[in-house]
Short mmCIF file of C-alpha atoms in Angstrom, two decimals:
data_model
loop_
_atom_site.label_atom_id
_atom_site.label_comp_id
_atom_site.label_asym_id
_atom_site.label_seq_id
_atom_site.Cartn_x
_atom_site.Cartn_y
_atom_site.Cartn_z
CA UNK A 1384 -50.68 11.38 -46.62
CA UNK A 1385 -51.03 8.83 -49.38
CA UNK A 1386 -48.92 5.65 -49.50
CA UNK A 1387 -46.93 7.08 -52.37
CA UNK A 1388 -46.20 10.22 -50.45
CA UNK A 1389 -45.07 8.21 -47.43
CA UNK A 1390 -42.73 6.12 -49.56
CA UNK A 1391 -41.29 9.20 -51.29
CA UNK A 1392 -40.63 10.89 -48.00
CA UNK A 1393 -39.05 7.81 -46.53
CA UNK A 1394 -36.76 7.52 -49.56
CA UNK A 1395 -35.61 11.16 -49.10
CA UNK A 1396 -34.70 10.56 -45.53
CA UNK A 1397 -32.97 7.27 -46.47
CA UNK A 1398 -30.83 9.04 -49.13
CA UNK A 1399 -29.88 11.71 -46.56
CA UNK A 1400 -28.89 8.95 -44.10
CA UNK A 1401 -26.56 7.38 -46.65
CA UNK A 1402 -25.04 10.68 -47.55
CA UNK A 1403 -24.34 11.29 -43.83
CA UNK A 1404 -22.75 7.80 -43.54
CA UNK A 1405 -20.50 8.67 -46.50
CA UNK A 1406 -19.62 11.95 -44.88
CA UNK A 1407 -18.71 10.11 -41.65
CA UNK A 1408 -16.46 7.73 -43.60
CA UNK A 1409 -14.89 10.75 -45.43
CA UNK A 1410 -14.13 12.48 -42.12
CA UNK A 1411 -12.41 9.40 -40.75
CA UNK A 1412 -10.56 8.69 -43.99
CA UNK A 1413 -9.57 12.38 -44.40
CA UNK A 1414 -8.06 12.35 -40.94
CA UNK A 1415 -6.10 9.19 -41.64
CA UNK A 1416 -2.87 11.16 -41.99
CA UNK A 1417 -3.27 12.35 -38.44
CA UNK A 1418 -4.47 8.99 -37.19
CA UNK A 1419 -8.09 9.15 -38.31
CA UNK A 1420 -8.41 5.36 -38.49
CA UNK A 1421 -7.09 5.16 -34.97
CA UNK A 1422 -10.16 7.17 -33.96
CA UNK A 1423 -12.44 4.42 -35.27
CA UNK A 1424 -10.45 1.46 -34.09
CA UNK A 1425 -9.61 2.75 -30.61
CA UNK A 1426 -13.26 3.90 -30.11
CA UNK A 1427 -14.58 0.41 -31.11
CA UNK A 1428 -11.93 -1.35 -28.99
CA UNK A 1429 -12.79 0.83 -25.95
CA UNK A 1430 -16.45 0.05 -26.35
CA UNK A 1431 -15.75 -3.65 -26.64
CA UNK A 1432 -13.45 -3.62 -23.64
CA UNK A 1433 -16.12 -1.83 -21.62
CA UNK A 1434 -18.63 -4.53 -22.55
CA UNK A 1435 -16.18 -7.22 -21.49
CA UNK A 1436 -15.51 -5.40 -18.23
CA UNK A 1437 -19.24 -5.24 -17.46
CA UNK A 1438 -19.43 -9.02 -18.05
CA UNK A 1439 -16.58 -9.72 -15.58
CA UNK A 1440 -18.13 -7.34 -13.11
CA UNK A 1441 -21.53 -9.19 -13.24
CA UNK A 1442 -20.42 -12.75 -13.74
CA UNK A 1443 -17.39 -12.87 -11.39
CA UNK A 1444 -16.70 -12.23 -7.72
CA UNK A 1445 -13.74 -10.97 -5.86
CA UNK A 1446 -10.72 -9.61 -7.70
CA UNK A 1447 -12.10 -10.42 -11.14
CA UNK A 1448 -15.15 -8.31 -10.39
CA UNK A 1449 -13.02 -5.37 -9.30
CA UNK A 1450 -10.83 -5.69 -12.41
CA UNK A 1451 -14.00 -5.86 -14.61
CA UNK A 1452 -15.41 -2.73 -12.97
CA UNK A 1453 -12.15 -0.83 -13.46
CA UNK A 1454 -12.03 -1.83 -17.19
CA UNK A 1455 -15.68 -0.92 -17.72
CA UNK A 1456 -15.01 2.61 -16.37
CA UNK A 1457 -11.50 3.25 -17.58
CA UNK A 1458 -11.86 1.99 -21.20
CA UNK A 1459 -14.18 4.73 -22.47
CA UNK A 1460 -12.28 7.30 -20.37
CA UNK A 1461 -9.05 6.14 -21.82
CA UNK A 1462 -10.34 6.58 -25.33
CA UNK A 1463 -11.43 10.12 -24.53
CA UNK A 1464 -8.02 10.96 -23.06
CA UNK A 1465 -6.34 9.51 -26.17
CA UNK A 1466 -8.45 11.67 -28.41
CA UNK A 1467 -7.80 14.85 -26.38
CA UNK A 1468 -4.01 14.40 -26.03
CA UNK A 1469 -3.35 13.35 -29.62
CA UNK A 1470 -5.45 16.09 -31.21
CA UNK A 1471 -7.89 13.56 -32.71
CA UNK A 1472 -10.90 14.87 -30.84
CA UNK A 1473 -11.97 17.05 -33.77
CA UNK A 1474 -12.06 14.01 -36.07
CA UNK A 1475 -13.87 11.95 -33.42
CA UNK A 1476 -16.54 14.65 -32.67
CA UNK A 1477 -17.09 15.21 -36.37
CA UNK A 1478 -17.45 11.52 -37.12
CA UNK A 1479 -19.72 10.91 -34.16
CA UNK A 1480 -21.89 13.90 -35.03
CA UNK A 1481 -22.33 12.69 -38.64
CA UNK A 1482 -23.01 9.13 -37.46
CA UNK A 1483 -25.66 10.29 -35.02
CA UNK A 1484 -27.25 12.38 -37.70
CA UNK A 1485 -27.22 9.43 -40.07
CA UNK A 1486 -28.95 7.25 -37.45
CA UNK A 1487 -31.56 9.96 -36.80
CA UNK A 1488 -32.28 10.26 -40.56
CA UNK A 1489 -32.58 6.50 -40.98
CA UNK A 1490 -34.99 6.29 -38.05
CA UNK A 1491 -36.98 9.23 -39.51
CA UNK A 1492 -37.15 7.31 -42.85
CA UNK A 1493 -38.68 4.31 -41.12
CA UNK A 1494 -40.93 6.50 -38.99
CA UNK A 1495 -42.15 8.38 -42.13
CA UNK A 1496 -42.96 5.09 -43.71
CA UNK A 1497 -44.94 3.72 -40.84
CA UNK A 1498 -46.24 5.63 -37.90
CA UNK A 1499 -46.80 3.49 -34.83
CA UNK A 1500 -50.31 2.24 -35.31
CA UNK A 1501 -52.24 3.52 -32.29
CA UNK A 1502 -55.22 1.66 -30.90
CA UNK A 1503 -58.35 3.44 -32.10
CA UNK A 1504 -60.89 4.36 -29.44
CA UNK A 1505 -64.67 4.70 -29.71
CA UNK A 1506 -66.86 6.95 -27.72
CA UNK A 1507 -69.09 5.27 -25.18
CA UNK A 1508 -71.43 6.75 -22.47
CA UNK A 1509 -69.84 7.46 -19.10
CA UNK A 1510 -70.16 4.68 -16.53
CA UNK A 1511 -73.00 4.99 -14.02
CA UNK A 1512 -71.63 2.72 -11.28
CA UNK A 1513 -67.78 2.77 -11.54
CA UNK A 1514 -65.73 1.09 -8.82
CA UNK A 1515 -62.08 1.99 -8.46
CA UNK A 1516 -59.68 -0.18 -6.45
CA UNK A 1517 -56.79 1.92 -5.02
CA UNK A 1518 -53.66 0.62 -3.36
CA UNK A 1519 -52.58 3.35 -0.90
CA UNK A 1520 -49.07 2.02 -0.76
CA UNK A 1521 -48.43 1.96 -4.47
CA UNK A 1522 -46.01 4.37 -6.07
CA UNK A 1523 -44.84 5.65 -2.72
CA UNK A 1524 -48.27 6.81 -1.68
CA UNK A 1525 -49.49 8.50 -4.83
CA UNK A 1526 -53.16 7.81 -3.92
CA UNK A 1527 -52.88 10.14 -0.90
CA UNK A 1528 -50.43 12.58 -2.52
CA UNK A 1529 -52.76 13.34 -5.37
CA UNK A 1530 -55.99 13.08 -3.33
CA UNK A 1531 -57.30 10.43 -5.70
CA UNK A 1532 -60.01 9.08 -3.40
CA UNK A 1533 -61.82 12.44 -2.93
CA UNK A 1534 -61.49 13.28 -6.60
CA UNK A 1535 -62.81 9.92 -7.75
CA UNK A 1536 -65.76 10.05 -5.36
CA UNK A 1537 -66.55 13.66 -6.53
CA UNK A 1538 -66.96 12.09 -10.01
CA UNK A 1539 -69.40 9.47 -8.81
CA UNK A 1540 -67.07 6.48 -8.35
CA UNK A 1541 -67.00 4.11 -5.42
CA UNK A 1542 -63.49 3.59 -4.03
CA UNK A 1543 -62.23 0.38 -2.48
CA UNK A 1544 -58.88 0.85 -0.62
CA UNK A 1545 -56.10 -1.75 -0.45
CA UNK A 1546 -53.13 -1.65 1.92
CA UNK A 1547 -54.79 0.21 4.80
CA UNK A 1548 -54.45 -2.61 7.35
CA UNK A 1549 -52.07 -5.29 8.45
CA UNK A 1550 -53.57 -8.02 6.28
CA UNK A 1551 -53.78 -8.24 2.49
CA UNK A 1552 -57.05 -7.43 0.77
CA UNK A 1553 -57.52 -9.54 -2.36
CA UNK A 1554 -58.11 -7.25 -5.37
CA UNK A 1555 -59.60 -10.10 -7.40
CA UNK A 1556 -62.22 -10.75 -4.64
CA UNK A 1557 -63.03 -7.04 -4.41
CA UNK A 1558 -63.38 -6.81 -8.18
CA UNK A 1559 -65.73 -9.83 -8.39
CA UNK A 1560 -67.79 -8.45 -5.53
CA UNK A 1561 -68.08 -5.07 -7.31
CA UNK A 1562 -69.27 -6.74 -10.49
CA UNK A 1563 -71.82 -8.82 -8.60
CA UNK A 1564 -73.16 -5.60 -7.06
CA UNK A 1565 -73.68 -3.99 -10.43
CA UNK A 1566 -70.40 -2.12 -11.22
CA UNK A 1567 -70.24 -1.17 -14.91
CA UNK A 1568 -66.54 -0.22 -14.81
CA UNK A 1569 -63.57 -1.55 -12.84
CA UNK A 1570 -60.52 0.69 -12.31
CA UNK A 1571 -57.17 0.33 -10.57
CA UNK A 1572 -54.79 2.83 -9.00
CA UNK A 1573 -51.84 0.63 -8.30
CA UNK A 1574 -49.03 -1.34 -9.74
CA UNK A 1575 -49.04 -3.31 -12.94
CA UNK A 1576 -49.45 -6.63 -11.06
CA UNK A 1577 -52.68 -5.39 -9.35
CA UNK A 1578 -53.89 -3.97 -12.66
CA UNK A 1579 -53.45 -7.37 -14.37
CA UNK A 1580 -55.47 -9.14 -11.66
CA UNK A 1581 -58.42 -6.76 -11.91
CA UNK A 1582 -58.14 -6.56 -15.74
CA UNK A 1583 -58.73 -10.31 -15.86
CA UNK A 1584 -61.98 -9.93 -13.94
CA UNK A 1585 -63.07 -7.05 -16.22
CA UNK A 1586 -62.33 -9.10 -19.29
CA UNK A 1587 -64.14 -12.16 -17.90
CA UNK A 1588 -67.30 -10.11 -17.35
CA UNK A 1589 -66.86 -7.82 -20.37
CA UNK A 1590 -66.95 -4.59 -18.40
CA UNK A 1591 -64.70 -1.68 -19.15
CA UNK A 1592 -61.37 -1.37 -17.32
CA UNK A 1593 -59.69 1.85 -16.27
CA UNK A 1594 -56.06 2.50 -15.38
CA UNK A 1595 -55.00 5.27 -12.96
CA UNK A 1596 -51.24 5.79 -13.25
CA UNK A 1597 -50.43 5.60 -9.55
CA UNK A 1598 -47.86 2.81 -9.62
CA UNK A 1599 -44.10 3.02 -9.57
CA UNK A 1600 -43.30 2.08 -13.16
CA UNK A 1601 -46.67 2.42 -14.88
CA UNK A 1602 -45.61 0.60 -18.06
CA UNK A 1603 -49.17 -0.34 -19.07
CA UNK A 1604 -50.30 3.23 -18.43
CA UNK A 1605 -47.42 4.52 -20.50
CA UNK A 1606 -48.21 2.36 -23.52
CA UNK A 1607 -51.86 3.34 -23.25
CA UNK A 1608 -50.71 6.94 -23.65
CA UNK A 1609 -51.75 8.12 -20.21
CA UNK A 1610 -50.12 11.04 -18.36
CA UNK A 1611 -47.89 9.45 -15.77
CA UNK A 1612 -46.83 12.71 -14.16
CA UNK A 1613 -50.26 13.39 -12.64
CA UNK A 1614 -52.41 10.24 -11.85
CA UNK A 1615 -55.48 12.52 -11.25
CA UNK A 1616 -55.65 13.18 -14.99
CA UNK A 1617 -56.48 9.51 -15.53
CA UNK A 1618 -59.75 10.21 -13.81
CA UNK A 1619 -60.93 12.24 -16.82
CA UNK A 1620 -61.81 8.85 -18.35
CA UNK A 1621 -64.86 8.73 -16.10
CA UNK A 1622 -66.47 11.77 -17.66
CA UNK A 1623 -64.68 12.36 -20.97
CA UNK A 1624 -63.44 9.01 -22.12
CA UNK A 1625 -63.10 6.69 -25.08
CA UNK A 1626 -62.92 2.92 -25.14
CA UNK A 1627 -60.06 0.84 -26.59
CA UNK A 1628 -59.83 -2.85 -27.21
CA UNK A 1629 -56.50 -4.34 -26.23
CA UNK A 1630 -54.95 -7.72 -25.68
CA UNK A 1631 -54.24 -9.58 -22.43
CA UNK A 1632 -51.32 -11.92 -21.98
CA UNK A 1633 -51.92 -15.20 -20.27
CA UNK A 1634 -49.42 -17.32 -18.31
CA UNK A 1635 -50.83 -20.66 -17.08
CA UNK A 1636 -54.29 -19.06 -16.68
CA UNK A 1637 -53.03 -15.90 -14.98
CA UNK A 1638 -53.41 -12.60 -16.84
CA UNK A 1639 -50.54 -10.15 -17.45
CA UNK A 1640 -50.64 -6.74 -19.01
CA UNK A 1641 -46.88 -6.19 -19.55
CA UNK A 1642 -44.31 -8.98 -19.17
CA UNK A 1643 -43.46 -12.47 -17.84
CA UNK A 1644 -39.76 -12.94 -17.01
CA UNK A 1645 -37.87 -16.22 -16.68
CA UNK A 1646 -34.24 -16.96 -15.87
CA UNK A 1647 -31.83 -14.61 -14.03
CA UNK A 1648 -34.17 -11.76 -13.25
CA UNK A 1649 -37.00 -14.08 -12.11
CA UNK A 1650 -34.58 -15.88 -9.80
CA UNK A 1651 -33.25 -12.70 -8.28
CA UNK A 1652 -36.65 -11.11 -7.51
CA UNK A 1653 -37.56 -14.21 -5.48
CA UNK A 1654 -35.17 -13.10 -2.76
CA UNK A 1655 -36.76 -11.12 0.07
CA UNK A 1656 -33.81 -8.72 0.23
CA UNK A 1657 -34.31 -7.68 -3.39
CA UNK A 1658 -36.92 -5.07 -2.58
CA UNK A 1659 -34.64 -3.23 -0.19
CA UNK A 1660 -31.29 -3.68 -1.99
CA UNK A 1661 -31.85 -4.39 -5.67
CA UNK A 1662 -28.30 -3.80 -6.89
CA UNK A 1663 -26.50 -5.58 -4.09
CA UNK A 1664 -28.86 -8.61 -4.38
CA UNK A 1665 -28.34 -8.79 -8.11
CA UNK A 1666 -24.55 -8.59 -7.82
CA UNK A 1667 -24.68 -11.36 -5.21
CA UNK A 1668 -26.65 -13.91 -7.26
CA UNK A 1669 -25.76 -13.05 -10.91
CA UNK A 1670 -22.40 -14.89 -10.99
CA UNK A 1671 -23.91 -18.28 -10.30
CA UNK A 1672 -26.92 -17.61 -12.56
CA UNK A 1673 -24.83 -16.39 -15.51
CA UNK A 1674 -22.28 -19.20 -15.18
CA UNK A 1675 -24.92 -21.88 -14.99
CA UNK A 1676 -24.14 -22.94 -11.44
CA UNK A 1677 -27.63 -21.95 -10.20
CA UNK A 1678 -31.10 -21.63 -11.58
CA UNK A 1679 -32.84 -24.03 -14.05
CA UNK A 1680 -31.83 -24.74 -17.63
CA UNK A 1681 -34.66 -23.48 -19.81
CA UNK A 1682 -35.83 -24.85 -23.12
CA UNK A 1683 -38.21 -22.48 -24.95
CA UNK A 1684 -40.51 -23.10 -27.87
CA UNK A 1685 -41.90 -19.92 -29.40
CA UNK A 1686 -44.36 -21.22 -32.04
CA UNK A 1687 -41.94 -23.27 -34.22
CA UNK A 1688 -38.69 -21.64 -32.95
CA UNK A 1689 -36.59 -23.32 -30.35
CA UNK A 1690 -34.31 -21.47 -27.83
CA UNK A 1691 -32.00 -23.54 -25.66
CA UNK A 1692 -30.77 -22.39 -22.25
CA UNK A 1693 -31.36 -18.58 -22.38
CA UNK A 1694 -30.01 -16.91 -19.30
CA UNK A 1695 -32.89 -14.47 -19.33
CA UNK A 1696 -36.19 -14.60 -21.15
CA UNK A 1697 -38.82 -11.89 -21.46
CA UNK A 1698 -42.32 -12.59 -22.79
CA UNK A 1699 -44.47 -9.56 -23.34
CA UNK A 1700 -48.07 -8.77 -24.11
CA UNK A 1701 -47.34 -7.46 -27.65
CA UNK A 1702 -43.80 -6.77 -28.81
CA UNK A 1703 -41.48 -3.95 -27.72
CA UNK A 1704 -40.13 -1.68 -30.41
CA UNK A 1705 -36.58 -2.48 -29.35
CA UNK A 1706 -35.04 -5.48 -27.64
CA UNK A 1707 -34.82 -4.49 -23.97
CA UNK A 1708 -34.62 -7.62 -21.76
CA UNK A 1709 -35.65 -5.52 -18.74
CA UNK A 1710 -38.92 -4.41 -20.35
CA UNK A 1711 -38.02 -0.74 -20.17
CA UNK A 1712 -38.94 0.11 -23.76
CA UNK A 1713 -42.21 0.98 -25.50
CA UNK A 1714 -44.84 -1.08 -27.25
CA UNK A 1715 -46.13 0.66 -30.35
CA UNK A 1716 -49.32 -1.48 -30.22
CA UNK A 1717 -51.32 -3.37 -27.63
CA UNK A 1718 -53.71 -4.97 -30.03
CA UNK A 1719 -51.53 -6.92 -32.50
CA UNK A 1720 -52.60 -10.31 -31.10
CA UNK A 1721 -49.00 -11.43 -30.66
CA UNK A 1722 -46.51 -11.98 -27.85
CA UNK A 1723 -43.07 -10.44 -27.88
CA UNK A 1724 -40.08 -12.58 -26.93
CA UNK A 1725 -36.62 -11.43 -26.02
CA UNK A 1726 -34.08 -14.09 -25.18
CA UNK A 1727 -30.58 -13.40 -23.87
CA UNK A 1728 -27.54 -15.75 -23.73
CA UNK A 1729 -24.09 -14.26 -23.21
CA UNK A 1730 -21.49 -16.91 -22.59
CA UNK A 1731 -18.35 -14.90 -21.98
CA UNK A 1732 -16.45 -11.67 -22.33
CA UNK A 1733 -16.26 -11.98 -26.13
CA UNK A 1734 -19.99 -12.09 -26.53
CA UNK A 1735 -20.39 -9.31 -24.01
CA UNK A 1736 -18.07 -7.19 -26.18
CA UNK A 1737 -20.11 -8.09 -29.23
CA UNK A 1738 -23.21 -7.03 -27.39
CA UNK A 1739 -21.67 -3.68 -26.52
CA UNK A 1740 -20.78 -3.12 -30.18
CA UNK A 1741 -23.97 -4.44 -31.88
CA UNK A 1742 -26.63 -4.03 -29.28
CA UNK A 1743 -29.80 -5.95 -29.97
CA UNK A 1744 -28.33 -7.25 -33.23
CA UNK A 1745 -25.72 -9.28 -31.33
CA UNK A 1746 -25.77 -13.05 -31.61
CA UNK A 1747 -26.67 -13.30 -27.89
CA UNK A 1748 -30.03 -11.55 -28.37
CA UNK A 1749 -33.01 -13.31 -29.91
CA UNK A 1750 -36.27 -11.42 -30.68
CA UNK A 1751 -39.48 -13.11 -31.85
CA UNK A 1752 -43.21 -12.36 -32.12
CA UNK A 1753 -45.07 -15.62 -31.61
CA UNK A 1754 -48.64 -16.49 -30.68
CA UNK A 1755 -47.61 -19.02 -28.02
CA UNK A 1756 -44.56 -19.72 -25.87
CA UNK A 1757 -43.88 -22.87 -23.95
CA UNK A 1758 -41.06 -22.85 -21.34
CA UNK A 1759 -39.78 -26.14 -20.12
CA UNK A 1760 -36.90 -26.76 -17.63
CA UNK A 1761 -34.93 -29.39 -15.87
CA UNK A 1762 -37.01 -28.79 -12.73
CA UNK A 1763 -40.61 -29.36 -11.79
CA UNK A 1764 -41.13 -25.68 -10.71
CA UNK A 1765 -39.37 -22.56 -11.84
CA UNK A 1766 -39.26 -18.95 -10.70
CA UNK A 1767 -41.36 -16.54 -12.79
CA UNK A 1768 -41.87 -12.79 -12.47
CA UNK A 1769 -45.34 -11.81 -13.76
CA UNK A 1770 -45.69 -8.02 -14.14
CA UNK A 1771 -43.02 -7.70 -11.46
CA UNK A 1772 -44.67 -10.16 -9.04
CA UNK A 1773 -42.43 -13.06 -7.90
CA UNK A 1774 -44.14 -16.46 -8.37
CA UNK A 1775 -43.21 -20.16 -8.76
CA UNK A 1776 -45.04 -22.10 -11.42
CA UNK A 1777 -44.97 -25.75 -12.46
CA UNK A 1778 -43.33 -26.67 -15.75
CA UNK A 1779 -44.04 -26.50 -18.59
CA UNK A 1780 -45.14 -22.90 -18.36
CA UNK A 1781 -47.37 -21.80 -21.26
CA UNK A 1782 -47.72 -18.13 -22.34
CA UNK A 1783 -50.31 -17.05 -24.84
CA UNK A 1784 -52.26 -13.90 -25.82
CA UNK A 1785 -55.96 -13.25 -25.68
CA UNK A 1786 -56.61 -10.80 -28.55
CA UNK A 1787 -58.74 -7.79 -27.91
CA UNK A 1788 -60.49 -9.19 -24.82
CA UNK A 1789 -59.95 -6.15 -22.62
CA UNK A 1790 -62.09 -2.99 -22.91
CA UNK A 1791 -59.99 -0.11 -21.56
CA UNK A 1792 -61.54 3.29 -20.92
CA UNK A 1793 -59.03 6.13 -21.24
CA UNK A 1794 -59.34 9.98 -21.29
CA UNK A 1795 -60.24 11.32 -24.65
CA UNK A 1796 -57.39 13.82 -24.42
CA UNK A 1797 -54.14 12.21 -23.28
CA UNK A 1798 -50.46 12.70 -24.18
CA UNK A 1799 -50.22 9.50 -26.17
CA UNK A 1800 -47.50 6.85 -25.91
CA UNK A 1801 -44.01 8.10 -26.49
CA UNK A 1802 -42.68 7.24 -29.91
CA UNK A 1803 -40.40 4.26 -29.87
CA UNK A 1804 -37.74 4.59 -32.58
CA UNK A 1805 -37.38 1.36 -34.59
CA UNK A 1806 -34.17 -0.52 -34.92
CA UNK A 1807 -32.25 0.71 -37.94
CA UNK A 1808 -32.09 -1.90 -40.67
CA UNK A 1809 -29.38 -0.55 -42.96
CA UNK A 1810 -30.10 -3.03 -45.72
CA UNK A 1811 -33.64 -1.74 -45.85
CA UNK A 1812 -32.37 1.84 -45.79
CA UNK A 1813 -30.12 1.15 -48.81
CA UNK A 1814 -33.05 -0.47 -50.69
CA UNK A 1815 -35.24 2.55 -49.92
CA UNK A 1816 -32.54 5.05 -50.99
CA UNK A 1817 -31.94 3.24 -54.30
CA UNK A 1818 -35.66 2.93 -55.02
CA UNK A 1819 -35.66 -0.88 -55.11
CA UNK A 1820 -38.96 -2.69 -54.79
CA UNK A 1821 -39.65 -3.92 -51.27
CA UNK A 1822 -43.14 -5.51 -50.66
CA UNK A 1823 -42.76 -4.72 -46.93
CA UNK A 1824 -42.31 -1.03 -47.79
CA UNK A 1825 -45.58 -0.87 -49.67
CA UNK A 1826 -47.46 -2.86 -46.98
CA UNK A 1827 -46.09 -0.57 -44.25
CA UNK A 1828 -46.93 2.60 -46.20
CA UNK A 1829 -50.58 1.63 -46.38
CA UNK A 1830 -50.70 0.68 -42.70
CA UNK A 1831 -50.68 4.28 -41.36
#
């Protein structure tokens, strides 16, 4: 597809999106005689109340928390009951269907304009002396469940097991030992934290690195396009693989493949009880953290942008397609040479309601793509979660990105990373639909 074809297709989808928006407005306006505008206003009010209720539930204790929980649940239910009993449900369903179709068309417009730019692989000879480090406890025992040791050894790999005894085997020491003994590939079947430690050794010695999706979350594997349903399929990289060049994040000299978290989440995961009771632990500590009574006050410099006192801060190795402060989204690229930053500051129920209505466009959410992030605080040491691992680091904490330092070997045939729909920028959709010149449109159309 040529750039002109991509732009033309994007404009067609943008025009359809605007037509659907107009249709949605017409349905609401047409039902005004039977309370059509009430559909819109009560729906928005219910959503805002639900957001405020969630804030009270998270930031308060005792009776206020109970009231917040009741509001968060009953507000949307009340709206639905109102629609059903007043006969407005037909207008509501029609308007929501048209609005959903408009959003889908707008996203298709942006998707047509710019496909997520995948990391291009090159064919290289299979490794002759691969060493795979496997954590038998990771992912609830996936190493044993999928018989990964026997399968890997059948393909000529030497396997080093972690988590088999009472003590802790250092994956970094095992990786360095393997390289010293002539390993020409290092692989990991384990969590993202273990992957990052071994990836740093692989990058240091410029040997290929291999990911086996045997962890719990497998975010790095997901963004590499690996099949997370069957970790054994990752072993195809040993015989039928291609090599990618991707970035590594760095936080105070420690590598990370996914994210570094500061603020509320980082403080909560420091607690020993978090592993066994995540929700209960979060509810216990969040009120003090959100109200400023506990935890450090952070000052963040992302290149030339300053963020004061975010309650939560996520720094990622390449940016996520959408602002998800929990790192549950997708990264379209792993080789852009940039960090992603998501900062969150919600100071009360009103801002929580705004967040419920506007999502990542709310004033309490800040998204940036810097090269360097410096986090300072009113304390000498702060809690930091690096790829899910709870640490304490001295301030200031410096995050940076090391472009294309990691050679990752992946199977030639793999599902590919799930498409991450971009945030809909309606101003851009309008410009596209009207055919107005937009330099970013032309640049994106050629970057496919």
